[in-house]
CSV table of C-alpha atoms in Angstrom, one decimal:
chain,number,residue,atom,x,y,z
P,1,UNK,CA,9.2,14.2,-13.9
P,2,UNK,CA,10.0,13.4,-10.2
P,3,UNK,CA,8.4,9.7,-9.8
P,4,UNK,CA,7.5,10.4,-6.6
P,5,UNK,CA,4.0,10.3,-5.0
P,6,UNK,CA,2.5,13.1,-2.8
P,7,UNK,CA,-0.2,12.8,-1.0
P,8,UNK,CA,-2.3,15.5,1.0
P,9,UNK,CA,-4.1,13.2,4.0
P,10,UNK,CA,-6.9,15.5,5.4
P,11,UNK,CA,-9.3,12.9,6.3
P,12,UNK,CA,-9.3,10.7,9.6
P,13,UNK,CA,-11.9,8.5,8.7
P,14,UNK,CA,-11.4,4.4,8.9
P,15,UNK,CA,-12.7,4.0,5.2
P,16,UNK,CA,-10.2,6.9,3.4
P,17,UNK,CA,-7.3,6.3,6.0
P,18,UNK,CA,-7.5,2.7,4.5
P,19,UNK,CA,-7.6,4.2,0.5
P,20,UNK,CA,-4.7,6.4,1.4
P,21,UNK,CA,-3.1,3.7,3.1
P,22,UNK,CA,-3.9,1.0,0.7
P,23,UNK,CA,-2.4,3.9,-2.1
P,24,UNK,CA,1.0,4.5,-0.6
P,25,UNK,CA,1.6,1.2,-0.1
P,26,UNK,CA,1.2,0.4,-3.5
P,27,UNK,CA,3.7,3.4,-4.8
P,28,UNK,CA,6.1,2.2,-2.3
P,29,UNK,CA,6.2,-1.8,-3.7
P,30,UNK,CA,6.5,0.1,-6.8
P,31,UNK,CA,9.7,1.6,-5.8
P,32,UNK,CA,8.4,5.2,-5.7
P,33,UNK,CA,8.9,7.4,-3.1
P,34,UNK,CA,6.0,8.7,-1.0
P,35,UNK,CA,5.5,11.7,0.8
P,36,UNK,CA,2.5,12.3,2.6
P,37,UNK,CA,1.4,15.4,4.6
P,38,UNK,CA,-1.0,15.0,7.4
P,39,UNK,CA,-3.6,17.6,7.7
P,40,UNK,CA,-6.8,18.3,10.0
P,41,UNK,CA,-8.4,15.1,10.9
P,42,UNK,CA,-5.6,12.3,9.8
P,43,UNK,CA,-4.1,14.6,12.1
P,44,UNK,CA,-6.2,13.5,15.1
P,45,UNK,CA,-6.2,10.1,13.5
P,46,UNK,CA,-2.3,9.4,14.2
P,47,UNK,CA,-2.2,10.9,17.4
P,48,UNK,CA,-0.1,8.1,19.4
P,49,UNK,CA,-3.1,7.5,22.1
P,50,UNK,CA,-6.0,7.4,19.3
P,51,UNK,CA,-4.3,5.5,16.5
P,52,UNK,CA,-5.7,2.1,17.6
P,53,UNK,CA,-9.2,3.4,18.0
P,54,UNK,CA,-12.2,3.5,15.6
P,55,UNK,CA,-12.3,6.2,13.5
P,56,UNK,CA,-15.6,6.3,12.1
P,57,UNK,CA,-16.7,6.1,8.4
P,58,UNK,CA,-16.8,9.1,6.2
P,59,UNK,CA,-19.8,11.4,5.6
P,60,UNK,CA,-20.7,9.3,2.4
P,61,UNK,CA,-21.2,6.6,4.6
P,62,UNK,CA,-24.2,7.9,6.3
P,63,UNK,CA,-26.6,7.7,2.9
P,64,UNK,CA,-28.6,4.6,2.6
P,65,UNK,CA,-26.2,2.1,0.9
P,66,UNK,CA,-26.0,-1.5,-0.3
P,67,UNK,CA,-22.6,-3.0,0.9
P,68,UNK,CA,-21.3,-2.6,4.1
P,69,UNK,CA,-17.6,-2.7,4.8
P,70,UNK,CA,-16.4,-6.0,6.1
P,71,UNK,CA,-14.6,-5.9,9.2
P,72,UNK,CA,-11.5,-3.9,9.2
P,73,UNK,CA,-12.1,-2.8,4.8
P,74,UNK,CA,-10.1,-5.9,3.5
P,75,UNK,CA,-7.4,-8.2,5.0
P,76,UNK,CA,-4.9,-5.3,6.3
P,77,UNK,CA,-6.4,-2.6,8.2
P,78,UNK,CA,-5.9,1.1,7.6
P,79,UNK,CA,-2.7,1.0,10.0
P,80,UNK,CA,-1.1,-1.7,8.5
P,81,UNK,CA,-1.2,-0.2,5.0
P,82,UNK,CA,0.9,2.4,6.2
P,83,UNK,CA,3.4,0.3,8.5
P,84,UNK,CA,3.9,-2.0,5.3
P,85,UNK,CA,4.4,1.0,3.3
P,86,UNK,CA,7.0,2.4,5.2
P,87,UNK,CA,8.4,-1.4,5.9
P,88,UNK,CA,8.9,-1.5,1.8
P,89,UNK,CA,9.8,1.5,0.4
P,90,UNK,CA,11.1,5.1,0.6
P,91,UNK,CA,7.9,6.6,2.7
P,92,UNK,CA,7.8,10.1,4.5
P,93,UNK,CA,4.8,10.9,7.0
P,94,UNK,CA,4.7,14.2,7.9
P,95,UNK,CA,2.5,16.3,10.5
P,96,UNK,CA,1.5,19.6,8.9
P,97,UNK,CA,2.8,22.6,11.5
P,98,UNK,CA,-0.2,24.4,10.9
P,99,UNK,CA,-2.9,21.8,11.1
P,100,UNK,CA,-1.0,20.9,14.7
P,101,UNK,CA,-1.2,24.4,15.6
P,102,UNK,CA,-5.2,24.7,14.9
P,103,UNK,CA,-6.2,21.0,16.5
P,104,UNK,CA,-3.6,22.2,19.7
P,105,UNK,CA,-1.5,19.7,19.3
P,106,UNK,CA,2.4,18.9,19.4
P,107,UNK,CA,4.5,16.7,17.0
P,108,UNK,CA,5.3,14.7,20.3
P,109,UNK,CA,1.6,13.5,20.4
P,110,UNK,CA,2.2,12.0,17.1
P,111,UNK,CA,2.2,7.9,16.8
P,112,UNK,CA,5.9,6.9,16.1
P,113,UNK,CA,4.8,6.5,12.3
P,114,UNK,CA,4.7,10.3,11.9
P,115,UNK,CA,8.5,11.0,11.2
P,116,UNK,CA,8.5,14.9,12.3
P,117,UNK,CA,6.4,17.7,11.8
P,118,UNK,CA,6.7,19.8,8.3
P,119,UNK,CA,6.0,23.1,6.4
P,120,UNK,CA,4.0,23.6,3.5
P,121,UNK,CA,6.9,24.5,1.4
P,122,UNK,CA,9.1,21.7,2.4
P,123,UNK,CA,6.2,19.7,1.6
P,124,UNK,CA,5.8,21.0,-2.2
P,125,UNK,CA,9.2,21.1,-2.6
P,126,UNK,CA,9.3,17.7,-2.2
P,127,UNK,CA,6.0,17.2,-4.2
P,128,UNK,CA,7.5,19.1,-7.6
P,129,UNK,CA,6.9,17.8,-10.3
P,130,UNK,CA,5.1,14.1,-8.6
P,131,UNK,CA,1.9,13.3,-8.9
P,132,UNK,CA,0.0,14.8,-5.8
P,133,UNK,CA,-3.5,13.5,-4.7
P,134,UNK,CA,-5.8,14.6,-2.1
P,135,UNK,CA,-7.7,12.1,0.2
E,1,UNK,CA,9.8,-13.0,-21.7
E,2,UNK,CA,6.7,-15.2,-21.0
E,3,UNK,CA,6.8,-18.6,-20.8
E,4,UNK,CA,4.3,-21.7,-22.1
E,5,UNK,CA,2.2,-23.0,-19.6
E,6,UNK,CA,4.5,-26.1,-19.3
E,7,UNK,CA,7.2,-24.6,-19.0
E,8,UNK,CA,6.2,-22.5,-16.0
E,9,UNK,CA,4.7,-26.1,-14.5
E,10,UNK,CA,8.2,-27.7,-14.7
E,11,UNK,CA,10.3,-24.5,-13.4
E,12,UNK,CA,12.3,-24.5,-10.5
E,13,UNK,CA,11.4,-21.7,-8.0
E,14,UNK,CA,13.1,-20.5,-4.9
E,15,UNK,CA,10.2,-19.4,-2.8
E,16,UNK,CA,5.8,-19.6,-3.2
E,17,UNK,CA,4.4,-17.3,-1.8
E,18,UNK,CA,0.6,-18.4,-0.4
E,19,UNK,CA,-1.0,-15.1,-0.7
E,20,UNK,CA,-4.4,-16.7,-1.3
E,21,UNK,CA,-7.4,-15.2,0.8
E,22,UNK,CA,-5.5,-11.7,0.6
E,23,UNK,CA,-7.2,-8.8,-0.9
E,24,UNK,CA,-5.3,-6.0,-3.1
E,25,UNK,CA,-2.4,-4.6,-2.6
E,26,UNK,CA,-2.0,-7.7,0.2
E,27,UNK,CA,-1.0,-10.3,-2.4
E,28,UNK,CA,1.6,-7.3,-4.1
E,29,UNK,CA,3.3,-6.2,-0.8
E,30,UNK,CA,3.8,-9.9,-0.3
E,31,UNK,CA,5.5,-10.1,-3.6
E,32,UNK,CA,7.7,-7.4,-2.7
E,33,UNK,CA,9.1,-8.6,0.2
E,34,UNK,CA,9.9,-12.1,-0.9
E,35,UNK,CA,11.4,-10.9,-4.2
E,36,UNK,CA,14.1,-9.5,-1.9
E,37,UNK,CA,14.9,-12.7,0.2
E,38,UNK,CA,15.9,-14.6,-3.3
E,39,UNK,CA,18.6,-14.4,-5.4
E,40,UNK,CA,18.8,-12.3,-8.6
E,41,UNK,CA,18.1,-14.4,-11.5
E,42,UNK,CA,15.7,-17.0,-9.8
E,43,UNK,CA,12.1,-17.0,-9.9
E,44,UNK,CA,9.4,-16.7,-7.2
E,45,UNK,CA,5.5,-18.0,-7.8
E,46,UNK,CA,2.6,-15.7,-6.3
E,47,UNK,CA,-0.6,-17.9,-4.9
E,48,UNK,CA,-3.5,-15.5,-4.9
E,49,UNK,CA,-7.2,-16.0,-5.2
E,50,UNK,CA,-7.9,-12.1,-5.8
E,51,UNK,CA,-8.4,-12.2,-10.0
E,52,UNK,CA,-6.3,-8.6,-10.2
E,53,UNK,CA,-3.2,-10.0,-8.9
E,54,UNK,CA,-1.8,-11.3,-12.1
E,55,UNK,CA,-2.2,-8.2,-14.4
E,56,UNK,CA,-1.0,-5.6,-10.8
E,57,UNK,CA,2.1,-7.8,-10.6
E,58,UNK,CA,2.5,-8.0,-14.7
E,59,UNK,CA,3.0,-3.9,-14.2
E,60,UNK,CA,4.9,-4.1,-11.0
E,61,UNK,CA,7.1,-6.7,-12.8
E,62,UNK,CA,7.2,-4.1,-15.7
E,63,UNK,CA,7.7,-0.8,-13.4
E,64,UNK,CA,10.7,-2.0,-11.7
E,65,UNK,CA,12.6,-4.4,-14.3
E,66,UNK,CA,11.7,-7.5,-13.2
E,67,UNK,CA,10.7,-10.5,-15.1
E,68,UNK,CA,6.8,-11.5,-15.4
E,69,UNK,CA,6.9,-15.3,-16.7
E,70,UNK,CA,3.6,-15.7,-16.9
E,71,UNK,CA,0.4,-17.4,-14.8
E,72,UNK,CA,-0.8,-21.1,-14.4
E,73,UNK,CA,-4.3,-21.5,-13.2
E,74,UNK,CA,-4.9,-23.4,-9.9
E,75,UNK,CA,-7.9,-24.7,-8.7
E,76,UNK,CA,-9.3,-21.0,-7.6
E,77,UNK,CA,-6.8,-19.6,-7.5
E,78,UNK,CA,-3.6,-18.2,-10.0
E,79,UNK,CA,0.0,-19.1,-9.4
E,80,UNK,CA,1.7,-16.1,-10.9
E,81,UNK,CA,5.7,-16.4,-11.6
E,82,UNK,CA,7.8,-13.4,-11.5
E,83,UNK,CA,12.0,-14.0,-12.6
E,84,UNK,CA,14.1,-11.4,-10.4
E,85,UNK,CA,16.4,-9.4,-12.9
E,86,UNK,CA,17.8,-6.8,-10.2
């Protein structure tokens, strides 16, 4: 069993950027590896001139509901989770070369926290055997 | 190995850390870092105020091999002592 985590990142919403985040950084204080693969909209969410803007709430948030999120969802904002993660442990961001491709964009518009761009097969290969989730 | 209530209350520790007001995984990342600022073999004591801290770093302890001692209530909030074994 590799003790790695894997996770797929496809959302660029404020609210599951945090969950992802929030989930990585966990693994990593665990002393597990994490590799994550950005895909579609985290794509657009780590773009280097767009990271520090609001990225919206996800679709579930537009049904009547009876919390709000506070502030920035909890003490460490979305961003955070992930520069902490990496900070701790053993963590791999990667930008999906096809997703890049679709959106028109280049690895170099990445955020710094994106450490290259990657293939799908690097990307399982790396993921064999972990748990993989898909937020 | 856990330790009586007294015990914990008399031990010696190399570092508190005053995670109190942070939400999870805040009060476990903190825990994480300050581990590896002391010295294997001494103890550090968590502050939180977030009720799942105790039992997240009771399997964090457990996940990487270090020492839970166990928790002393505070006035609202738990002091939670971890030994460092590696």
């Amino acid at each position: 069993m590799n003790n790695a985590l894997s996770i797929v990142l496809f959302s660029g919403t404020e609210d599951k950027l945090h969950a992802a985040g929030t989930i990585a950084a966990g693994a990593a204080a665990m002393d597990r590896p994490v590799n994550i693969l950005l895909m579609y909209w985290a794509l657009d969410a780590f773009r280097a001139d767009r990271i520090e803007k609001d990225h919206g709430l996800a679709y579930d948030a537009a049904r009547p509901r009876f919390n709000e999120p506070v502030g920035s969802m909890g003490d460490i904002p979305w961003l955070e989770t992930f520069r902490q993660a990496k900070e701790i442990g053993e963590v791999s961001i990667l930008a999906c070369s096809g997703s890049l491709a679709v959106l028109g964009l280049e690895a170099a518009h990445m955020d710094p926290l994106v450490d290259a761009s990657g293939g799908i097969a690097a990307f399982l290969m790396a993921a064999e055997g972990s748990q993989l989730i898909f937020i | 190995m856990t330790a009586t209530v007294a015990e914990l209350e008399t031990m010696t520790t190399a570092k508190v850390v005053d995670a109190r007001g942070s939400a999870c995984p805040g009060p476990l990342l903190e825990a994480k870092r300050s581990m590896g600022t002391v010295p294997v073999g001494s103890v550090i004591e968590i502050w939180s105020t977030d009720p799942v801290t105790k039992s997240d770093i009771g399997a964090w302890s457990a996940k990487v091999g270090h020492d839970f001692l166990g928790v002393v209530e505070g006035e609202g909030y738990d002091r939670v002592f971890v030994r460092r074994q590696k």
